[in-house]
PDB file of C-alpha atoms in Angstrom:
ATOM      1  CA  MET Z1426     194.482  92.331  33.949  1.00 43.00           C
ATOM      2  CA  ILE Z1427     193.977  94.657  30.971  1.00 40.00           C
ATOM      3  CA  ARG Z1428     191.601  92.164  29.402  1.00 43.00           C
ATOM      4  CA  THR Z1429     189.578  91.973  32.660  1.00 42.00           C
ATOM      5  CA  LEU Z1430     189.242  95.766  32.862  1.00 37.00           C
ATOM      6  CA  ALA Z1431     188.196  95.950  29.223  1.00 40.00           C
ATOM      7  CA  LEU Z1432     185.498  93.340  29.751  1.00 37.00           C
ATOM      8  CA  ALA Z1433     184.233  95.154  32.868  1.00 40.00           C
ATOM      9  CA  ALA Z1434     184.034  98.448  30.977  1.00 35.00           C
ATOM     10  CA  LEU Z1435     182.179  96.786  28.112  1.00 35.00           C
ATOM     11  CA  ALA Z1436     179.707  95.212  30.546  1.00 39.00           C
ATOM     12  CA  ALA Z1437     179.064  98.586  32.192  1.00 39.00           C
ATOM     13  CA  LEU Z1438     178.415 100.226  28.838  1.00 37.00           C
ATOM     14  CA  THR Z1439     176.048  97.431  27.887  1.00 37.00           C
ATOM     15  CA  LEU Z1440     174.088  97.774  31.130  1.00 39.00           C
ATOM     16  CA  ASN Z1441     173.822 101.560  30.958  1.00 42.00           C
ATOM     17  CA  ALA Z1442     173.060 101.900  27.251  1.00 45.00           C
ATOM     18  CA  PRO Z1443     169.408 101.897  26.106  1.00 46.00           C
ATOM     19  CA  SER Z1444     168.394  98.908  24.037  1.00 49.00           C
ATOM     20  CA  ALA Z1445     167.933  99.181  20.289  1.00 50.00           C
ATOM     21  CA  ALA Z1446     164.225  98.464  20.813  1.00 50.00           C
ATOM     22  CA  GLU Z1447     163.931 101.393  23.226  1.00 55.00           C
ATOM     23  CA  ASP Z1448     165.754 103.676  20.798  1.00 76.00           C
ATOM     24  CA  ALA Z1449     163.453 102.621  17.977  1.00 80.00           C
ATOM     25  CA  GLY Z1450     160.363 103.087  20.130  1.00 81.00           C
ATOM     26  CA  GLU Z1451     161.354 106.593  21.217  1.00 89.00           C
ATOM     27  CA  ALA Z1452     162.215 107.495  17.631  1.00 90.00           C
ATOM     28  CA  LYS Z1453     158.730 106.448  16.517  1.00 91.00           C
ATOM     29  CA  VAL Z1454     157.161 108.450  19.321  1.00 92.00           C
ATOM     30  CA  LYS Z1455     159.137 111.562  18.361  1.00 91.00           C
ATOM     31  CA  ALA Z1456     158.257 111.110  14.687  1.00 92.00           C
ATOM     32  CA  ALA Z1457     154.552 110.712  15.527  1.00 92.00           C
ATOM     33  CA  ILE Z1458     154.494 113.910  17.589  1.00 91.00           C
ATOM     34  CA  GLN Z1459     156.425 115.877  14.977  1.00 91.00           C
ATOM     35  CA  SER Z1460     153.964 114.727  12.306  1.00 92.00           C
ATOM     36  CA  LEU Z1461     151.102 116.196  14.350  1.00 90.00           C
ATOM     37  CA  VAL Z1462     152.888 119.274  15.700  1.00 87.00           C
ATOM     38  CA  PRO Z1463     155.914 120.160  13.563  1.00 89.00           C
ATOM     39  CA  GLY Z1464     158.643 121.756  15.633  1.00 85.00           C
ATOM     40  CA  ALA Z1465     157.106 120.658  18.933  1.00 85.00           C
ATOM     41  CA  THR Z1466     159.459 120.657  21.914  1.00 83.00           C
ATOM     42  CA  ILE Z1467     159.416 117.330  23.727  1.00 89.00           C
ATOM     43  CA  ASP Z1468     160.467 117.756  27.357  1.00 86.00           C
ATOM     44  CA  SER Z1469     160.818 114.065  28.141  1.00 88.00           C
ATOM     45  CA  ILE Z1470     159.916 110.537  27.064  1.00 92.00           C
ATOM     46  CA  ALA Z1471     159.716 107.784  29.675  1.00 91.00           C
ATOM     47  CA  GLU Z1472     158.289 104.320  30.150  1.00 91.00           C
ATOM     48  CA  SER Z1473     154.637 104.425  31.156  1.00 90.00           C
ATOM     49  CA  THR Z1474     152.687 102.186  33.518  1.00 88.00           C
ATOM     50  CA  LEU Z1475     150.242 101.916  30.619  1.00 89.00           C
ATOM     51  CA  PRO Z1476     151.392  98.822  28.699  1.00 90.00           C
ATOM     52  CA  ASN Z1477     153.038  99.487  25.322  1.00 93.00           C
ATOM     53  CA  PHE Z1478     152.834 103.261  25.744  1.00 94.00           C
ATOM     54  CA  TYR Z1479     155.372 105.938  26.525  1.00 95.00           C
ATOM     55  CA  GLU Z1480     154.621 108.835  28.871  1.00 93.00           C
ATOM     56  CA  VAL Z1481     155.568 112.029  27.066  1.00 93.00           C
ATOM     57  CA  VAL Z1482     155.839 115.529  28.501  1.00 90.00           C
ATOM     58  CA  LEU Z1483     155.074 118.026  25.758  1.00 85.00           C
ATOM     59  CA  ALA Z1484     155.133 121.740  26.615  1.00 76.00           C
ATOM     60  CA  GLY Z1485     154.321 120.908  30.222  1.00 76.00           C
ATOM     61  CA  GLN Z1486     151.458 118.563  29.310  1.00 85.00           C
ATOM     62  CA  VAL Z1487     151.430 114.800  29.906  1.00 92.00           C
ATOM     63  CA  ILE Z1488     150.340 112.612  26.990  1.00 92.00           C
ATOM     64  CA  TYR Z1489     150.766 108.959  26.058  1.00 95.00           C
ATOM     65  CA  VAL Z1490     152.027 107.602  22.742  1.00 95.00           C
ATOM     66  CA  SER Z1491     152.128 103.947  21.725  1.00 94.00           C
ATOM     67  CA  ARG Z1492     155.493 102.328  21.044  1.00 93.00           C
ATOM     68  CA  ASP Z1493     154.731 102.056  17.337  1.00 93.00           C
ATOM     69  CA  GLY Z1494     153.769 105.752  17.168  1.00 93.00           C
ATOM     70  CA  ARG Z1495     150.269 104.956  15.920  1.00 93.00           C
ATOM     71  CA  TYR Z1496     148.154 105.995  18.899  1.00 94.00           C
ATOM     72  CA  LEU Z1497     148.210 109.109  21.080  1.00 93.00           C
ATOM     73  CA  ILE Z1498     146.142 109.482  24.234  1.00 91.00           C
ATOM     74  CA  GLN Z1499     145.478 112.922  25.674  1.00 91.00           C
ATOM     75  CA  GLY Z1500     143.671 112.770  28.980  1.00 89.00           C
ATOM     76  CA  SER Z1501     143.818 111.108  32.378  1.00 90.00           C
ATOM     77  CA  VAL Z1502     144.793 107.492  32.909  1.00 91.00           C
ATOM     78  CA  TYR Z1503     143.358 105.917  36.057  1.00 91.00           C
ATOM     79  CA  ASP Z1504     144.546 102.924  38.049  1.00 90.00           C
ATOM     80  CA  VAL Z1505     141.097 101.616  38.980  1.00 93.00           C
ATOM     81  CA  PRO Z1506     142.029  99.215  41.832  1.00 91.00           C
ATOM     82  CA  ALA Z1507     144.285 101.861  43.411  1.00 87.00           C
ATOM     83  CA  ARG Z1508     141.753 104.622  42.689  1.00 87.00           C
ATOM     84  CA  THR Z1509     144.595 106.828  41.510  1.00 88.00           C
ATOM     85  CA  ASP Z1510     144.814 109.305  38.661  1.00 90.00           C
ATOM     86  CA  LEU Z1511     148.231 108.341  37.271  1.00 90.00           C
ATOM     87  CA  THR Z1512     148.311 111.329  34.931  1.00 90.00           C
ATOM     88  CA  GLU Z1513     147.647 113.785  37.740  1.00 88.00           C
ATOM     89  CA  SER Z1514     150.442 112.167  39.747  1.00 90.00           C
ATOM     90  CA  ALA Z1515     152.810 112.745  36.829  1.00 90.00           C
ATOM     91  CA  ARG Z1516     151.614 116.337  36.443  1.00 89.00           C
ATOM     92  CA  ALA Z1517     152.119 116.977  40.166  1.00 91.00           C
ATOM     93  CA  LYS Z1518     155.744 115.832  39.963  1.00 91.00           C
ATOM     94  CA  LEU Z1519     156.318 118.148  37.008  1.00 90.00           C
ATOM     95  CA  ARG Z1520     154.787 121.067  38.905  1.00 93.00           C
ATOM     96  CA  VAL Z1521     156.915 120.468  41.993  1.00 94.00           C
ATOM     97  CA  GLU Z1522     160.057 120.449  39.866  1.00 91.00           C
ATOM     98  CA  GLY Z1523     158.923 123.514  37.928  1.00 92.00           C
ATOM     99  CA  LEU Z1524     157.996 125.521  41.016  1.00 95.00           C
ATOM    100  CA  LYS Z1525     161.479 124.977  42.423  1.00 94.00           C
ATOM    101  CA  GLU Z1526     162.588 127.528  39.820  1.00 93.00           C
ATOM    102  CA  ALA Z1527     160.798 130.234  41.807  1.00 96.00           C
ATOM    103  CA  GLY Z1528     162.358 130.498  45.235  1.00 96.00           C
ATOM    104  CA  PRO Z1529     161.103 132.692  48.096  1.00 96.00           C
ATOM    105  CA  GLU Z1530     163.003 135.654  46.675  1.00 97.00           C
ATOM    106  CA  ARG Z1531     160.733 135.569  43.612  1.00 97.00           C
ATOM    107  CA  ARG Z1532     157.467 135.471  45.550  1.00 98.00           C
ATOM    108  CA  ILE Z1533     155.285 137.936  47.422  1.00 98.00           C
ATOM    109  CA  ILE Z1534     154.349 136.037  50.557  1.00 98.00           C
ATOM    110  CA  TYR Z1535     151.490 136.614  52.988  1.00 98.00           C
ATOM    111  CA  GLY Z1536     151.428 134.524  56.144  1.00 97.00           C
ATOM    112  CA  PRO Z1537     153.672 133.258  58.920  1.00 92.00           C
ATOM    113  CA  LYS Z1538     156.819 131.231  58.270  1.00 91.00           C
ATOM    114  CA  ASP Z1539     155.440 128.397  60.408  1.00 94.00           C
ATOM    115  CA  ALA Z1540     152.138 128.156  58.491  1.00 96.00           C
ATOM    116  CA  LYS Z1541     150.847 124.575  58.273  1.00 96.00           C
ATOM    117  CA  TYR Z1542     149.978 124.947  54.593  1.00 97.00           C
ATOM    118  CA  ARG Z1543     151.918 126.906  51.979  1.00 97.00           C
ATOM    119  CA  LEU Z1544     150.191 127.509  48.658  1.00 98.00           C
ATOM    120  CA  THR Z1545     151.678 128.841  45.440  1.00 98.00           C
ATOM    121  CA  VAL Z1546     149.133 131.064  43.701  1.00 98.00           C
ATOM    122  CA  PHE Z1547     149.564 132.431  40.184  1.00 98.00           C
ATOM    123  CA  THR Z1548     147.694 135.729  40.184  1.00 98.00           C
ATOM    124  CA  ASP Z1549     146.596 138.491  37.822  1.00 98.00           C
ATOM    125  CA  ILE Z1550     146.026 141.905  39.406  1.00 97.00           C
ATOM    126  CA  ASP Z1551     142.995 142.589  37.184  1.00 96.00           C
ATOM    127  CA  CYS Z1552     141.356 139.167  37.721  1.00 96.00           C
ATOM    128  CA  GLY Z1553     138.088 139.467  39.659  1.00 96.00           C
ATOM    129  CA  TYR Z1554     138.428 136.170  41.511  1.00 97.00           C
ATOM    130  CA  CYS Z1555     142.073 136.964  42.305  1.00 97.00           C
ATOM    131  CA  ARG Z1556     140.916 140.164  43.982  1.00 97.00           C
ATOM    132  CA  ARG Z1557     138.182 138.328  45.815  1.00 97.00           C
ATOM    133  CA  MET Z1558     140.683 135.766  47.076  1.00 97.00           C
ATOM    134  CA  HIS Z1559     143.027 138.490  48.299  1.00 98.00           C
ATOM    135  CA  GLN Z1560     140.238 140.094  50.330  1.00 97.00           C
ATOM    136  CA  HIS Z1561     140.241 136.974  52.535  1.00 98.00           C
ATOM    137  CA  MET Z1562     143.996 137.011  53.178  1.00 98.00           C
ATOM    138  CA  ASP Z1563     143.735 137.580  56.931  1.00 97.00           C
ATOM    139  CA  GLU Z1564     141.276 134.690  57.223  1.00 98.00           C
ATOM    140  CA  TYR Z1565     143.519 132.326  55.238  1.00 98.00           C
ATOM    141  CA  ASN Z1566     146.468 133.260  57.430  1.00 98.00           C
ATOM    142  CA  ARG Z1567     144.486 132.720  60.661  1.00 97.00           C
ATOM    143  CA  LEU Z1568     143.641 129.221  59.427  1.00 97.00           C
ATOM    144  CA  GLY Z1569     147.330 128.436  59.014  1.00 97.00           C
ATOM    145  CA  ILE Z1570     147.481 128.987  55.243  1.00 98.00           C
ATOM    146  CA  ALA Z1571     150.293 131.049  53.749  1.00 98.00           C
ATOM    147  CA  ILE Z1572     149.774 132.422  50.242  1.00 98.00           C
ATOM    148  CA  GLU Z1573     152.857 132.760  48.043  1.00 98.00           C
ATOM    149  CA  TYR Z1574     152.129 134.792  44.927  1.00 98.00           C
ATOM    150  CA  LEU Z1575     153.694 134.491  41.503  1.00 98.00           C
ATOM    151  CA  PHE Z1576     152.423 136.652  38.643  1.00 98.00           C
ATOM    152  CA  PHE Z1577     150.502 135.394  35.646  1.00 98.00           C
ATOM    153  CA  PRO Z1578     149.133 138.393  33.714  1.00 97.00           C
ATOM    154  CA  ARG Z1579     146.673 136.579  31.449  1.00 95.00           C
ATOM    155  CA  ALA Z1580     146.909 139.145  28.647  1.00 94.00           C
ATOM    156  CA  GLY Z1581     150.604 138.357  28.341  1.00 95.00           C
ATOM    157  CA  VAL Z1582     153.921 140.131  28.375  1.00 95.00           C
ATOM    158  CA  GLY Z1583     153.655 143.882  27.807  1.00 93.00           C
ATOM    159  CA  SER Z1584     149.954 144.067  28.686  1.00 96.00           C
ATOM    160  CA  GLU Z1585     148.485 146.552  31.151  1.00 95.00           C
ATOM    161  CA  SER Z1586     148.220 143.821  33.794  1.00 96.00           C
ATOM    162  CA  PHE Z1587     151.850 142.908  33.169  1.00 97.00           C
ATOM    163  CA  ASP Z1588     152.922 146.539  33.681  1.00 97.00           C
ATOM    164  CA  LYS Z1589     150.928 146.718  36.926  1.00 97.00           C
ATOM    165  CA  ALA Z1590     152.712 143.611  38.177  1.00 98.00           C
ATOM    166  CA  VAL Z1591     156.075 145.195  37.368  1.00 98.00           C
ATOM    167  CA  SER Z1592     155.098 148.343  39.275  1.00 98.00           C
ATOM    168  CA  VAL Z1593     154.108 146.239  42.294  1.00 98.00           C
ATOM    169  CA  TRP Z1594     157.381 144.333  42.200  1.00 98.00           C
ATOM    170  CA  CYS Z1595     159.402 147.534  41.945  1.00 98.00           C
ATOM    171  CA  SER Z1596     157.661 149.137  44.941  1.00 97.00           C
ATOM    172  CA  ASP Z1597     159.416 149.560  48.278  1.00 96.00           C
ATOM    173  CA  ASP Z1598     156.702 147.537  50.036  1.00 97.00           C
ATOM    174  CA  ARG Z1599     155.588 144.848  47.578  1.00 98.00           C
ATOM    175  CA  ALA Z1600     152.969 143.290  49.852  1.00 97.00           C
ATOM    176  CA  LYS Z1601     151.244 146.629  50.449  1.00 97.00           C
ATOM    177  CA  ALA Z1602     151.530 147.598  46.780  1.00 98.00           C
ATOM    178  CA  LEU Z1603     149.901 144.340  45.678  1.00 98.00           C
ATOM    179  CA  THR Z1604     147.091 144.760  48.184  1.00 98.00           C
ATOM    180  CA  ASP Z1605     146.522 148.324  46.951  1.00 97.00           C
ATOM    181  CA  ALA Z1606     146.617 147.274  43.280  1.00 97.00           C
ATOM    182  CA  LYS Z1607     144.088 144.495  43.873  1.00 97.00           C
ATOM    183  CA  ALA Z1608     141.846 147.052  45.599  1.00 96.00           C
ATOM    184  CA  GLY Z1609     141.897 149.183  42.452  1.00 95.00           C
ATOM    185  CA  VAL Z1610     144.416 151.784  43.612  1.00 95.00           C
ATOM    186  CA  ALA Z1611     146.360 153.248  40.691  1.00 93.00           C
ATOM    187  CA  LEU Z1612     150.067 152.794  41.380  1.00 93.00           C
ATOM    188  CA  ASP Z1613     152.844 154.966  40.046  1.00 94.00           C
ATOM    189  CA  LYS Z1614     154.371 153.223  37.060  1.00 94.00           C
ATOM    190  CA  LYS Z1615     157.782 151.832  37.962  1.00 95.00           C
ATOM    191  CA  GLN Z1616     160.516 149.844  36.268  1.00 96.00           C
ATOM    192  CA  CYS Z1617     163.266 147.673  37.688  1.00 97.00           C
ATOM    193  CA  SER Z1618     164.762 144.225  37.274  1.00 97.00           C
ATOM    194  CA  ASN Z1619     161.828 141.890  37.866  1.00 98.00           C
ATOM    195  CA  PRO Z1620     160.698 138.244  37.528  1.00 98.00           C
ATOM    196  CA  ILE Z1621     157.266 138.867  35.974  1.00 98.00           C
ATOM    197  CA  GLU Z1622     158.117 137.482  32.533  1.00 97.00           C
ATOM    198  CA  ALA Z1623     159.821 134.478  34.151  1.00 97.00           C
ATOM    199  CA  ASP Z1624     156.728 133.878  36.321  1.00 97.00           C
ATOM    200  CA  TYR Z1625     154.504 134.007  33.252  1.00 97.00           C
ATOM    201  CA  ALA Z1626     156.746 131.534  31.401  1.00 95.00           C
ATOM    202  CA  LEU Z1627     156.754 129.211  34.400  1.00 95.00           C
ATOM    203  CA  GLY Z1628     152.970 129.317  34.590  1.00 95.00           C
ATOM    204  CA  ASN Z1629     152.714 128.320  30.953  1.00 92.00           C
ATOM    205  CA  LYS Z1630     155.278 125.574  31.485  1.00 90.00           C
ATOM    206  CA  ILE Z1631     153.290 123.883  34.252  1.00 90.00           C
ATOM    207  CA  GLY Z1632     149.916 124.313  32.559  1.00 87.00           C
ATOM    208  CA  VAL Z1633     148.358 127.405  34.154  1.00 93.00           C
ATOM    209  CA  ASN Z1634     145.417 128.464  31.987  1.00 89.00           C
ATOM    210  CA  GLY Z1635     143.485 130.725  34.337  1.00 93.00           C
ATOM    211  CA  THR Z1636     143.826 132.691  37.549  1.00 97.00           C
ATOM    212  CA  PRO Z1637     143.988 132.330  40.419  1.00 98.00           C
ATOM    213  CA  ALA Z1638     145.778 129.009  39.901  1.00 97.00           C
ATOM    214  CA  VAL Z1639     146.407 127.429  43.295  1.00 98.00           C
ATOM    215  CA  PHE Z1640     149.001 124.691  43.919  1.00 97.00           C
ATOM    216  CA  THR Z1641     149.939 122.803  47.076  1.00 96.00           C
ATOM    217  CA  SER Z1642     153.547 122.087  48.026  1.00 94.00           C
ATOM    218  CA  GLN Z1643     152.980 118.571  46.619  1.00 93.00           C
ATOM    219  CA  GLY Z1644     152.174 120.016  43.185  1.00 94.00           C
ATOM    220  CA  VAL Z1645     148.433 119.341  43.374  1.00 93.00           C
ATOM    221  CA  GLN Z1646     146.322 121.958  41.620  1.00 93.00           C
ATOM    222  CA  ILE Z1647     143.270 122.586  43.766  1.00 91.00           C
ATOM    223  CA  GLY Z1648     141.418 124.855  41.409  1.00 84.00           C
ATOM    224  CA  GLY Z1649     140.899 128.581  41.636  1.00 92.00           C
ATOM    225  CA  TYR Z1650     139.286 130.809  44.239  1.00 95.00           C
ATOM    226  CA  MET Z1651     137.873 129.108  47.325  1.00 96.00           C
ATOM    227  CA  ALA Z1652     136.434 130.767  50.392  1.00 97.00           C
ATOM    228  CA  PRO Z1653     138.584 130.237  53.510  1.00 97.00           C
ATOM    229  CA  ASP Z1654     136.381 127.514  55.035  1.00 97.00           C
ATOM    230  CA  GLN Z1655     136.245 125.628  51.733  1.00 96.00           C
ATOM    231  CA  LEU Z1656     139.984 125.918  51.187  1.00 97.00           C
ATOM    232  CA  ILE Z1657     140.986 124.625  54.612  1.00 96.00           C
ATOM    233  CA  GLN Z1658     138.544 121.740  54.235  1.00 95.00           C
ATOM    234  CA  ARG Z1659     140.071 120.821  50.881  1.00 95.00           C
ATOM    235  CA  LEU Z1660     143.607 120.980  52.258  1.00 96.00           C
ATOM    236  CA  GLU Z1661     142.675 118.771  55.201  1.00 94.00           C
ATOM    237  CA  GLN Z1662     141.123 116.249  52.806  1.00 91.00           C
ATOM    238  CA  LEU Z1663     144.349 116.130  50.777  1.00 89.00           C
ATOM    239  CA  GLU Z1664     146.576 115.811  53.831  1.00 84.00           C
ATOM    240  CA  GLY Z1665     148.446 112.526  53.752  1.00 70.00           C
ATOM    241  CA  LYS Z1666     147.133 111.549  50.335  1.00 68.00           C
ATOM    242  CA  PRO Z1667     149.466 111.067  47.361  1.00 66.00           C
ATOM    243  CA  ALA Z1668     148.961 113.346  44.352  1.00 69.00           C
ATOM    244  CA  GLY Z1669     146.312 111.789  42.136  1.00 64.00           C
ATOM    245  CA  GLY Z1670     144.818 109.774  44.968  1.00 64.00           C
TER     246      GLY Z1670
END
């Protein structure tokens, strides 16, 4: 009986443990990345659909590294027969997971709860296209699009735009304060516990490099500012399609 249990435990360990080849391959991948970017933080390493390559998430970016650590591919990998951007699909999954960090309590939301489309938008109060987008808020909402704002002050933590975002967040009526700020109204400077720095870090984590950065609930980035008719058309085109399709 004891011998049977011991054998079963050994078999389970053998099945669950990574092979020596996999360990060696991942070690080579890590060494290759560290040789290019010393001190780089590797978020994950996983098998890739690209033969003999690993899919690596590095600071929120998806790259591919060969098993022997010799080759690194930075860019999109397409499945031609399926007409699918495999890299974009991977990015979309990362974004969905990342955006879960910011629940409704961390967002300034415009639109009905039963909106057909809910978009996460990283915004900067002083960004011209962000202001232009906000001017169309009523039209977006009438089309069934809810806008859920997170802050991404492009000048970084401690900048004037960052301080404006804090003042908006600390206002009694955040939605009105944000609308006023985007219209150029000077708000009283306020301080309170706020998520602005966390929003900015999240934006960097999922690859935001400009504002407004607009993401669907499936993690698809659909660009920046779009007029209401263009935005609804784009959302309808994406409806039912997998990310990267």
